[in-house]
Coordinates of C-alpha atoms and ligand atoms in Angstrom, one line a residue:
X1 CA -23.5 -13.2 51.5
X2 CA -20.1 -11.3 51.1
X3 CA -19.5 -14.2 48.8
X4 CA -22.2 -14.0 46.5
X5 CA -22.0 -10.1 46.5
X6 CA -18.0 -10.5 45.4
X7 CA -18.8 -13.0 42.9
X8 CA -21.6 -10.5 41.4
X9 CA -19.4 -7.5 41.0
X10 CA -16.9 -9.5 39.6
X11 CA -19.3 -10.8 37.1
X12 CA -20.2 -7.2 36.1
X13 CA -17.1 -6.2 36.2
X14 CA -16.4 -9.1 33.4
X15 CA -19.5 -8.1 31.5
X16 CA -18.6 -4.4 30.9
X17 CA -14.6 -5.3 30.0
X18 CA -15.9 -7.7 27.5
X19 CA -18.5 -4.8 26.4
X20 CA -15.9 -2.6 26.2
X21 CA -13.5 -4.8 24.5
X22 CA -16.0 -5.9 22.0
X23 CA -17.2 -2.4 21.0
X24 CA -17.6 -2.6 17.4
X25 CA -16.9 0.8 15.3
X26 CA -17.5 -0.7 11.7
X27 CA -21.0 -1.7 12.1
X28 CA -21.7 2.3 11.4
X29 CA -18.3 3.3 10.0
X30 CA -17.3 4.2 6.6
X31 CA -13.8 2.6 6.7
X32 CA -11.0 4.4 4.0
X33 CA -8.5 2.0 2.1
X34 CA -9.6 -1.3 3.3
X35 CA -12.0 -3.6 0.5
X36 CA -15.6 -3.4 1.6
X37 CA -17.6 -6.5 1.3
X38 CA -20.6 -6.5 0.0
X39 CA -24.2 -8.6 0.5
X40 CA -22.8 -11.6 -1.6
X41 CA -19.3 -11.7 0.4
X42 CA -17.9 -10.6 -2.6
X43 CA -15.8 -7.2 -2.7
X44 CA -17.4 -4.1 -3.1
X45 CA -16.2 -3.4 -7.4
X46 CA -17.0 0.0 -8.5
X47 CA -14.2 2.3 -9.2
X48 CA -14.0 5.7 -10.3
X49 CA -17.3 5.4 -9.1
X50 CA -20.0 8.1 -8.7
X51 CA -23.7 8.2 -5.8
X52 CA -27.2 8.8 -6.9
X53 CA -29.1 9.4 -4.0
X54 CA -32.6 8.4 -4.7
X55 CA -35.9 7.8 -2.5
X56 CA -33.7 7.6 0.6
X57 CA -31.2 5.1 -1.6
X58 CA -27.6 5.6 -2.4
X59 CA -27.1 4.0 -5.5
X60 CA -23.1 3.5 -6.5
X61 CA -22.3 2.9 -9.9
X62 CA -18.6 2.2 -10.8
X63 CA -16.2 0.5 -12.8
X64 CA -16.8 -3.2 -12.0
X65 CA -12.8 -4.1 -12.7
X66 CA -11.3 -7.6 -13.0
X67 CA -8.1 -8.5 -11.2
X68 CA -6.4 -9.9 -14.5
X69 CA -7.2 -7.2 -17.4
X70 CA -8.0 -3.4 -17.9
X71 CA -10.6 -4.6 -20.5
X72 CA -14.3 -3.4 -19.7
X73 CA -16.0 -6.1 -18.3
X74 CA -19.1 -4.3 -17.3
X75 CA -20.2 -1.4 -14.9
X76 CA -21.3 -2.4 -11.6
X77 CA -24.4 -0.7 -9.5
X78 CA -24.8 -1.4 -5.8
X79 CA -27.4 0.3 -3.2
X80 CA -27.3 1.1 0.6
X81 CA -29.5 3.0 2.9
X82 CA -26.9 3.7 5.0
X83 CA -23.6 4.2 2.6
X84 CA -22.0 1.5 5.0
X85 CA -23.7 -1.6 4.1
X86 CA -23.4 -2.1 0.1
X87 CA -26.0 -4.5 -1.5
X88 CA -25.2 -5.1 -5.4
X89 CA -28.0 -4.6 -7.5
X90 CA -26.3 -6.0 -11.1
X91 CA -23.8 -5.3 -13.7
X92 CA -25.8 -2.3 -14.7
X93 CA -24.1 -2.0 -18.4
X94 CA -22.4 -5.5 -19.1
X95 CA -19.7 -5.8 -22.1
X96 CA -21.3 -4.8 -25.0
X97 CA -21.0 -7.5 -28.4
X98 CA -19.1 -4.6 -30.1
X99 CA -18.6 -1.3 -30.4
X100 CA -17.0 1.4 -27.7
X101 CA -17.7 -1.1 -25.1
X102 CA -17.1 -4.1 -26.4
X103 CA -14.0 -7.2 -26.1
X104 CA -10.7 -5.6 -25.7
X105 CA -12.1 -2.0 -25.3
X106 CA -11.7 -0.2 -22.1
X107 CA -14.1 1.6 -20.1
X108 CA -14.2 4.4 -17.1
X109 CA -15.7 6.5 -14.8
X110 CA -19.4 6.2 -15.6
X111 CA -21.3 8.6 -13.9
X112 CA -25.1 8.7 -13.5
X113 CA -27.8 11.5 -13.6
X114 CA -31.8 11.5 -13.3
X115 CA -32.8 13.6 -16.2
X116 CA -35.2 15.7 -14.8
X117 CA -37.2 16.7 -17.9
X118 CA -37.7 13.1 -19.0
X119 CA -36.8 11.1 -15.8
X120 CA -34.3 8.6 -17.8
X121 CA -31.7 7.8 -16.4
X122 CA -28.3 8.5 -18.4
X123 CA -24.9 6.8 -17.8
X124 CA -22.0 8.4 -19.5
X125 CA -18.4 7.3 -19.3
X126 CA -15.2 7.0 -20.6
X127 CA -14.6 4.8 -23.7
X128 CA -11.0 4.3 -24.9
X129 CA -9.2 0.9 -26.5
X130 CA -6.6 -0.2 -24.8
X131 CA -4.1 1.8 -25.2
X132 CA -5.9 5.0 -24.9
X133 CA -5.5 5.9 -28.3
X134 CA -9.2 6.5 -29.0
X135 CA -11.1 8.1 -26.0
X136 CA -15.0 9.2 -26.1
X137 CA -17.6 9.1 -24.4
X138 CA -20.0 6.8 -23.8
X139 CA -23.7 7.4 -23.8
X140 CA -26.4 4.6 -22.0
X141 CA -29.5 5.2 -21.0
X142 CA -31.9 3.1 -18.6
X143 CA -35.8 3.6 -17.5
X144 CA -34.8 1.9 -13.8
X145 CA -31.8 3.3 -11.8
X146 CA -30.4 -0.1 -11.3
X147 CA -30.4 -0.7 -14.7
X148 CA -30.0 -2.2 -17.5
X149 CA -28.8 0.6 -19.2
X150 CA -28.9 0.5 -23.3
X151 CA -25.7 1.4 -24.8
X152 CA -26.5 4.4 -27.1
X153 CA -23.1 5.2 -28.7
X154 CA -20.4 8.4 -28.1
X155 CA -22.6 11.4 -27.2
X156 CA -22.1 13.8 -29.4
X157 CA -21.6 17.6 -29.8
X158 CA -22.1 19.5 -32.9
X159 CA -22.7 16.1 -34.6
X160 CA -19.0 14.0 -33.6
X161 CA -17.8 12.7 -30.6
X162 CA -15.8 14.6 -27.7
X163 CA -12.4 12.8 -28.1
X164 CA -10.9 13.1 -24.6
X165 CA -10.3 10.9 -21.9
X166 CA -11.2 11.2 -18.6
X167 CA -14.6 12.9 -17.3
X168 CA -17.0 13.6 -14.9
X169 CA -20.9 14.9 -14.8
X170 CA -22.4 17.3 -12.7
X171 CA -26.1 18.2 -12.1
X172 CA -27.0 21.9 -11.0
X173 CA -29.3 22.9 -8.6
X174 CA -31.9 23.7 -11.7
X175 CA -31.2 20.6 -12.6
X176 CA -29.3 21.7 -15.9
X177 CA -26.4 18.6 -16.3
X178 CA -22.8 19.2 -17.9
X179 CA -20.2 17.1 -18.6
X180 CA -16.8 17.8 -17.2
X181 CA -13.7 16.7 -19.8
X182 CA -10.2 16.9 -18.4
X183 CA -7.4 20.0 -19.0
X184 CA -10.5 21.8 -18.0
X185 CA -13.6 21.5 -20.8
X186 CA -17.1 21.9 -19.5
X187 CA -20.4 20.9 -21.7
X188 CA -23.6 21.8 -21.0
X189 CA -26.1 18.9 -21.8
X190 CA -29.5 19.3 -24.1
X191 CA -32.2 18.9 -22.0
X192 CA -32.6 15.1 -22.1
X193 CA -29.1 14.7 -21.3
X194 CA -28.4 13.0 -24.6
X195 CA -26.4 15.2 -26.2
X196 CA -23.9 18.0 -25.6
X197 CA -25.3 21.4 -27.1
X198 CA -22.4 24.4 -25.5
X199 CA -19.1 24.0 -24.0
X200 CA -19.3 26.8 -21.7
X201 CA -15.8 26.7 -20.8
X202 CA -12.8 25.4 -22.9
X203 CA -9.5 24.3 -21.2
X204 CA -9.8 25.9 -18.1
X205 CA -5.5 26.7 -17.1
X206 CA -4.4 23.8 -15.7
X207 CA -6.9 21.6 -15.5
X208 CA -6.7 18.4 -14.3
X209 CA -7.7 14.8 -14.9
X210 CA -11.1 12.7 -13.0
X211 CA -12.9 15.9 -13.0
X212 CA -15.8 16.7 -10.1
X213 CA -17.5 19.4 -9.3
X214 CA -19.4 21.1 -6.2
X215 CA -21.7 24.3 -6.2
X216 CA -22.4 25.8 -3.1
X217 CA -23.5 29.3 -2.4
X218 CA -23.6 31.0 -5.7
X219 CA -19.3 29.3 -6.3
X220 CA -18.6 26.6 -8.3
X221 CA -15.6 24.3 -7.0
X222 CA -14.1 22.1 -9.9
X223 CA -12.1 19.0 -8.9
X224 CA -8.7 17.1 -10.6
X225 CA -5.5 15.0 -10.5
X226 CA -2.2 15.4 -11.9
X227 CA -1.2 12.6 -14.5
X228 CA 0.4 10.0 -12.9
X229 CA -1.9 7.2 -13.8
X230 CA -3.4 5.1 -11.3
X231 CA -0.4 7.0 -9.1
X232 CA -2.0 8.8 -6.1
X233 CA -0.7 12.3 -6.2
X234 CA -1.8 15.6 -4.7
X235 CA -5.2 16.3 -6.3
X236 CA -6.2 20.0 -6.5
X237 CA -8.9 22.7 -7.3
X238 CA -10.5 25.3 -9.0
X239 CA -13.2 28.2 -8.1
X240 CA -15.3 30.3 -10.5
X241 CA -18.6 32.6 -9.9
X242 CA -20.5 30.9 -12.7
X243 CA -20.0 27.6 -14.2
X244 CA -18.8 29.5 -17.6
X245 CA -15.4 31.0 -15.5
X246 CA -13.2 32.3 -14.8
X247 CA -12.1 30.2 -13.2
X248 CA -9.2 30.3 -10.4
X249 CA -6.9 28.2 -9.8
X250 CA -7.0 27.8 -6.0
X251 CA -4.6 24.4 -5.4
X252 CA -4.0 21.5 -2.9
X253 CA -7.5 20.5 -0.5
X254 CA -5.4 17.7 1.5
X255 CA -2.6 18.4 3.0
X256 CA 1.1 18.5 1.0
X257 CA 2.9 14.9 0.5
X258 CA -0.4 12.8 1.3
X259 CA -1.3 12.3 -2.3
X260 CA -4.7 13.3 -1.2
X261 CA -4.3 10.9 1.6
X262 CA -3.5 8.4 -1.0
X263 CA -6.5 8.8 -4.0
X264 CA -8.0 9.8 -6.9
X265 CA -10.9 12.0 -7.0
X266 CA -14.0 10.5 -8.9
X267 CA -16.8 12.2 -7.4
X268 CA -18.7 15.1 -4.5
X269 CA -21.9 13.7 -3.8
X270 CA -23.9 16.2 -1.2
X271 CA -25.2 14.4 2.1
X272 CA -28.1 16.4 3.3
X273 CA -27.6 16.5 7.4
X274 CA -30.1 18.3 9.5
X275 CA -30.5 21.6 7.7
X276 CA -27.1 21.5 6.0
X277 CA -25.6 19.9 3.0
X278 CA -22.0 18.5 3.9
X279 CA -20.1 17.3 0.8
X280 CA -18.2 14.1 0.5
X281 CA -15.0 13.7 -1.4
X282 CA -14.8 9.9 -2.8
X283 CA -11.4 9.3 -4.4
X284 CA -10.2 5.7 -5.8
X285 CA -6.8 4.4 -4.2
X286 CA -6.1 2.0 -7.3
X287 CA -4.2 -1.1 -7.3
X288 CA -3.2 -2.6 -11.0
X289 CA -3.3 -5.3 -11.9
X290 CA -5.8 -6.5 -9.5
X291 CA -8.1 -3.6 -9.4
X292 CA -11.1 -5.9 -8.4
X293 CA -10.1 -7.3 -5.4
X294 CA -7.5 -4.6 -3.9
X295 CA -8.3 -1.3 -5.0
X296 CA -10.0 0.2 -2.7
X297 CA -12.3 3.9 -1.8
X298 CA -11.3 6.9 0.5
X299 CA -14.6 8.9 1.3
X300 CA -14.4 12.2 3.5
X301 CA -16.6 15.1 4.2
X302 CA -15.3 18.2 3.0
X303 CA -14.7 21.5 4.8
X304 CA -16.5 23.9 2.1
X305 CA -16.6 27.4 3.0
X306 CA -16.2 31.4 1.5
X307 CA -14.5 29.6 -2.0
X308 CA -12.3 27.3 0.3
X309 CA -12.5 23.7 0.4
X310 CA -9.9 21.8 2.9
X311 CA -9.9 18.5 4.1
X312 CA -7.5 18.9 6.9
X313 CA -7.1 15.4 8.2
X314 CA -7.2 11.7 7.3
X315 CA -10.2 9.5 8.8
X316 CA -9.6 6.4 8.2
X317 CA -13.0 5.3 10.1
X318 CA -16.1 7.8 10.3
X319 CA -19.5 7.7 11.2
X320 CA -21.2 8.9 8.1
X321 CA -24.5 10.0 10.2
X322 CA -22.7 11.8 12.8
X323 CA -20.0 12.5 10.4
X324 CA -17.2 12.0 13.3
X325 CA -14.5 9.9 12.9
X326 CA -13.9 6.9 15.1
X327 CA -10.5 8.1 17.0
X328 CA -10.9 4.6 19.0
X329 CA -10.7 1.2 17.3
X330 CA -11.9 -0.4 20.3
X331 CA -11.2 -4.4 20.3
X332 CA -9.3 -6.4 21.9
X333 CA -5.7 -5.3 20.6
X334 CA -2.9 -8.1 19.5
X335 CA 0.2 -6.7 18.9
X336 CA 2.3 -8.6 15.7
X337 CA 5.4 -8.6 14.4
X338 CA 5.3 -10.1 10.8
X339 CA 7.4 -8.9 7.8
X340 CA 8.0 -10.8 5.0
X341 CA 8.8 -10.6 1.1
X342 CA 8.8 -14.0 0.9
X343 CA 6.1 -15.9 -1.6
X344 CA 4.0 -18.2 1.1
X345 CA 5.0 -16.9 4.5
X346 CA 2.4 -17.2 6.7
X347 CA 1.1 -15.3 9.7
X348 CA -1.7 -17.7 11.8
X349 CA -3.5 -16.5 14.6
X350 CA -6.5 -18.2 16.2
X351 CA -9.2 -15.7 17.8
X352 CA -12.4 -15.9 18.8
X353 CA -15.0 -13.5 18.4
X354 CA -17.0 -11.7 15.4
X355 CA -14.7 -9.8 13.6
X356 CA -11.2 -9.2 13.3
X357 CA -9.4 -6.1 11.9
X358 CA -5.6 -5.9 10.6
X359 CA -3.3 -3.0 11.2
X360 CA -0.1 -3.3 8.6
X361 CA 2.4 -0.5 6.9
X362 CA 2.6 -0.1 3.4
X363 CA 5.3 1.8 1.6
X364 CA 6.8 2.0 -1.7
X365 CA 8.1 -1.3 -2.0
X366 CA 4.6 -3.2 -0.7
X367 CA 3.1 -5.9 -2.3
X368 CA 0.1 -8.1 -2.2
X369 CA -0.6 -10.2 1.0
X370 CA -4.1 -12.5 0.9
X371 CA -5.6 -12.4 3.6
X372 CA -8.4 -15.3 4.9
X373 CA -9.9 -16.5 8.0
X374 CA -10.2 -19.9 8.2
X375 CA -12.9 -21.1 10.5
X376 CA -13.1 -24.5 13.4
X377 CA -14.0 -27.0 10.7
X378 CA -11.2 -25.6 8.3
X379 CA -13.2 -24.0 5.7
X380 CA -12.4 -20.3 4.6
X381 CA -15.2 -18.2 5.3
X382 CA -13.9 -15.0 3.4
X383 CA -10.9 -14.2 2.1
X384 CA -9.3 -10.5 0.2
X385 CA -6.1 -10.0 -1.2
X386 CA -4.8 -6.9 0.0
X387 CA -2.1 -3.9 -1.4
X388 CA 0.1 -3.2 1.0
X389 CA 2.2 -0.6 -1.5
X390 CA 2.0 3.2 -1.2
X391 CA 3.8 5.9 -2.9
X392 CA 4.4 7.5 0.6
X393 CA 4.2 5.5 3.8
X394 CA 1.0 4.8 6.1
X395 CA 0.1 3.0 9.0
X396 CA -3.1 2.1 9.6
X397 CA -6.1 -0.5 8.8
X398 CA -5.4 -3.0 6.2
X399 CA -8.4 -5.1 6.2
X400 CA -11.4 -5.7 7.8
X401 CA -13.2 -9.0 8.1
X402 CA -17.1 -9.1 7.7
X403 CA -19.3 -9.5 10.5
X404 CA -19.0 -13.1 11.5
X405 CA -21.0 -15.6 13.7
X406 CA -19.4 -15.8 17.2
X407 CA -17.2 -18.5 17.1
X408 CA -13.7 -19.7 16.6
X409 CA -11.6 -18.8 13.5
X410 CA -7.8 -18.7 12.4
X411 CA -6.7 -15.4 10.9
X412 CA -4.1 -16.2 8.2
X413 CA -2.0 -13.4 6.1
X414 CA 0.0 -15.1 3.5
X415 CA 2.6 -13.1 1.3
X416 CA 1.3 -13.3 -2.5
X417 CA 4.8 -12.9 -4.1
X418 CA 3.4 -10.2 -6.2
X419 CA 3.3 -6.8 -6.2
X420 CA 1.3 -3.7 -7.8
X421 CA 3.0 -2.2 -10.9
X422 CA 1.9 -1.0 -14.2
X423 CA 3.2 1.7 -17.1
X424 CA 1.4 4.7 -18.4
X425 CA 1.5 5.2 -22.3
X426 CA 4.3 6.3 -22.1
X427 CA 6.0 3.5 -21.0
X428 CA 7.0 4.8 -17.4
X429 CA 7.1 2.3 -14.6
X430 CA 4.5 2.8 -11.7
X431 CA 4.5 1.1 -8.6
X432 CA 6.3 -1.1 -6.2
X433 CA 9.5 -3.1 -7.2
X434 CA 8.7 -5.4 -4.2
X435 CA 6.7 -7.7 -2.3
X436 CA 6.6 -7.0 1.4
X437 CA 3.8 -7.5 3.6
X438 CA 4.1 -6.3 7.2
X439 CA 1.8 -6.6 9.6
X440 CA 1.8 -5.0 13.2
X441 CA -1.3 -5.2 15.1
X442 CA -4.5 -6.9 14.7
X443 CA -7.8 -5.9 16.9
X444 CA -10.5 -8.9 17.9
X445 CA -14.5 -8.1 18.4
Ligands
LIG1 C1 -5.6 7.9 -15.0 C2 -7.1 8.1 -15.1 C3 -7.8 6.7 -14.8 C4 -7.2 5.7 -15.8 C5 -5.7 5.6 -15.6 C6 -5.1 4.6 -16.6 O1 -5.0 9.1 -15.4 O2 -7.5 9.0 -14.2 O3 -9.2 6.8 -14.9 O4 -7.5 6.0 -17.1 O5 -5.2 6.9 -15.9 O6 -3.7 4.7 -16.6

């Protein structure tokens, strides 16, 4: 009897450690800088990206990069219920025959609005060639959110194109929808959204680039970068009582040195929670030349409040429905040691569960590390090639693996040789000079 009683609790016992050490936080968690996988397996492409929340939909639309080229290959359109779990719809606008969009052109920041006068859907967006020599924007317009959109041509004003780079929309509460240029110009749209008919403000003092905007209680809150590029740097903003100005420069929403926690704003989309609206900040954290597979998105609610807006600390996991972040990892935790520069080193590690999470640095002289898990019969069943470089040093998640069947699986991290690095038009270097990968803890489900 004693037996059988011991035997019991111990089996309880065994049941709630494994509970406990399985706990998995990224079934509900928005996780910052790792690549997100998508319904296909496939990694979650669309940069300088922008939400359309829709009939209890979030659909994301963004730059659907390659890993090889900055040429437009197409703008990508994915949907979720949840803004976890990322399905992709289609290449919404695919490279055009020829034109703004076509071969060898290069193409950004699309952003999406619901006209609500005619109820088309209009996708405008950065058009350049590729040296950025020739910027407009783009005009395409769709009958179906998910697409496909018809390429129009440059949306004009006053009859001719608005020949600046990067941009950003923004729909007001009564629906009216402007256009947001960098250095600070703001269009109001006609009423079907398919032209520009005022600028109602004109190069608002220092400005920045990847413009986005928030109105809450009678303030307007406009968003921006420095130039550095695809350099993370510390992205700042600007208030004003009316959309037409003034406006006030106000500065820094992260806190100084984290590069806005390492991104680039793109977008605010409002999240409707109980009887509040909460804002979320999505920024790109970019990685040239292979923007497809590495660069990833840092997404974070946004303390907005009396013409303040502050996002006081980094969440690297949250729960976008509770909008808490995850302070525990949970797993079962595997402490590494494996730094390397070298082209091929390997790090193997067997496990056996349903996911596996990585935990590396990255600094300023990171590089690309691929990382794949291998499963019993030796086939990969996914694989990601992951930036470890940042401008300033973090510690923190690196990658994490889909949800896999139970089973038994090698985790493998392989140096690339390679590194992220690219030049502005001016011909300055950005990037890392070198290609270390260093990982120091990995976390089993
Ligand atoms: C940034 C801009 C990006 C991209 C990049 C290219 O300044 O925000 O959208 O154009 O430059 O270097």
């Amino acid at each position: 009897m004693m037996k059988k009683l011991l035997l019991t609790t111990l089996a309880i016992i065994a049941t709630i450690t494994m509970v406990a050490q399985t706990a998995d936080p990224f079934l509900t968690s928005i996780v910052n800088g790792v690549p997100w996988t998508d319904d296909h397996g496939k990694p979650v492409n669309a940069h300088g990206a922008c939400i359309v929340e829709e009939n209890g939909k979030y659909y994301l639309f963004g730059e659907w990069k390659s890993d090889t080229t900055n040429a437009f290959p197409g703008f990508a359109c994915y949907s979720s219920t949840d803004l976890v779990n990322w399905k992709f719809e289609r290449v919404a606008l695919p490279l055009q025959k020829d034109g703004l969009l076509g071969p060898n052109r290069v193409g950004e920041r699309p952003k999406v609005m619901r006209c609500p006068k005619t109820g088309e859907y209009i996708m405008l967006a950065h058009t350049d060639d590729m040296r950025y020599k020739d910027p407009q924007v783009g005009l395409a317009v769709a009958k179906e959110i998910t697409g496909p959109y018809t390429f129009i041509g440059p949306l004009l004003y006053k009859g001719k194109p608005i020949k600046r780079w990067d941009m950003g929309t923004f729909q007001d509460h009564d629906g009216t929808g402007y256009l947001l240029m960098h250095h600070g110009d703001i269009y109001r749209l006609s009423k079907d959204y398919r032209k520009a008919v005022k600028k109602v403000a004109d190069g608002i003092k220092e400005g920045g680039e990847s413009p986005a905007m928030l109105h809450k209680d009678g303030t307007y809150y406009l968003f921006g970068s420095n130039l550095t590029s695809w350099e993370r740097n510390d992205n700042f903003y600007h208030t004003a009582p009316g959309i037409e100005g003034p406006w006030t420069k106000q500065g820094i929403f992260c806190p100084e040195g984290t590069l806005t926690y390492n991104s680039q704003s793109t977008f605010i989309l409002p999240l409707h929670r109980g009887d509040s609206i909460v804002y979320m900040y999505m920024g790109d954290r970019w990685s040239y030349p292979h923007q497809a597979s590495s660069a990833t998105y840092v997404w974070m609610p946004m303390q907005v409040n009396g013409g303040k807006v502050n996002i006081p600390e980094y969440w690297p996991v949250w729960n976008p429905v509770t909008m808490q972040p995850v302070r525990d990892l949970g797993g079962t935790v595997i402490p590494v040691n494996f730094k390397t520069a070298t082209k091929g080193a390997k790090l193997e590690l067997p496990f056996e569960g349903t996911r596996i999470a990585v935990i590396g640095h990255t600094f300023n002289n990171g590089g690309y590390g691929r990382i794949s898990i291998i499963d019993s019969q030796g086939g990969t069943v996914h694989t990601n090639l992951i930036d470890f470089y940042s401008k300033v040093d973090d510690h923190g998640l690196r990658y994490v693996s889909p949800l896999l069947p139970r089973g038994r699986y090698t985790l493998v991290v392989e140096c690339a040789g390679e590194h992220p690095h690219w030049s502005n038009k001016r011909g300055d270097y950005f990037g890392s000079r070198e290609d270390w990968v260093t990982v120091e803890e990995v976390r089993v489900y």
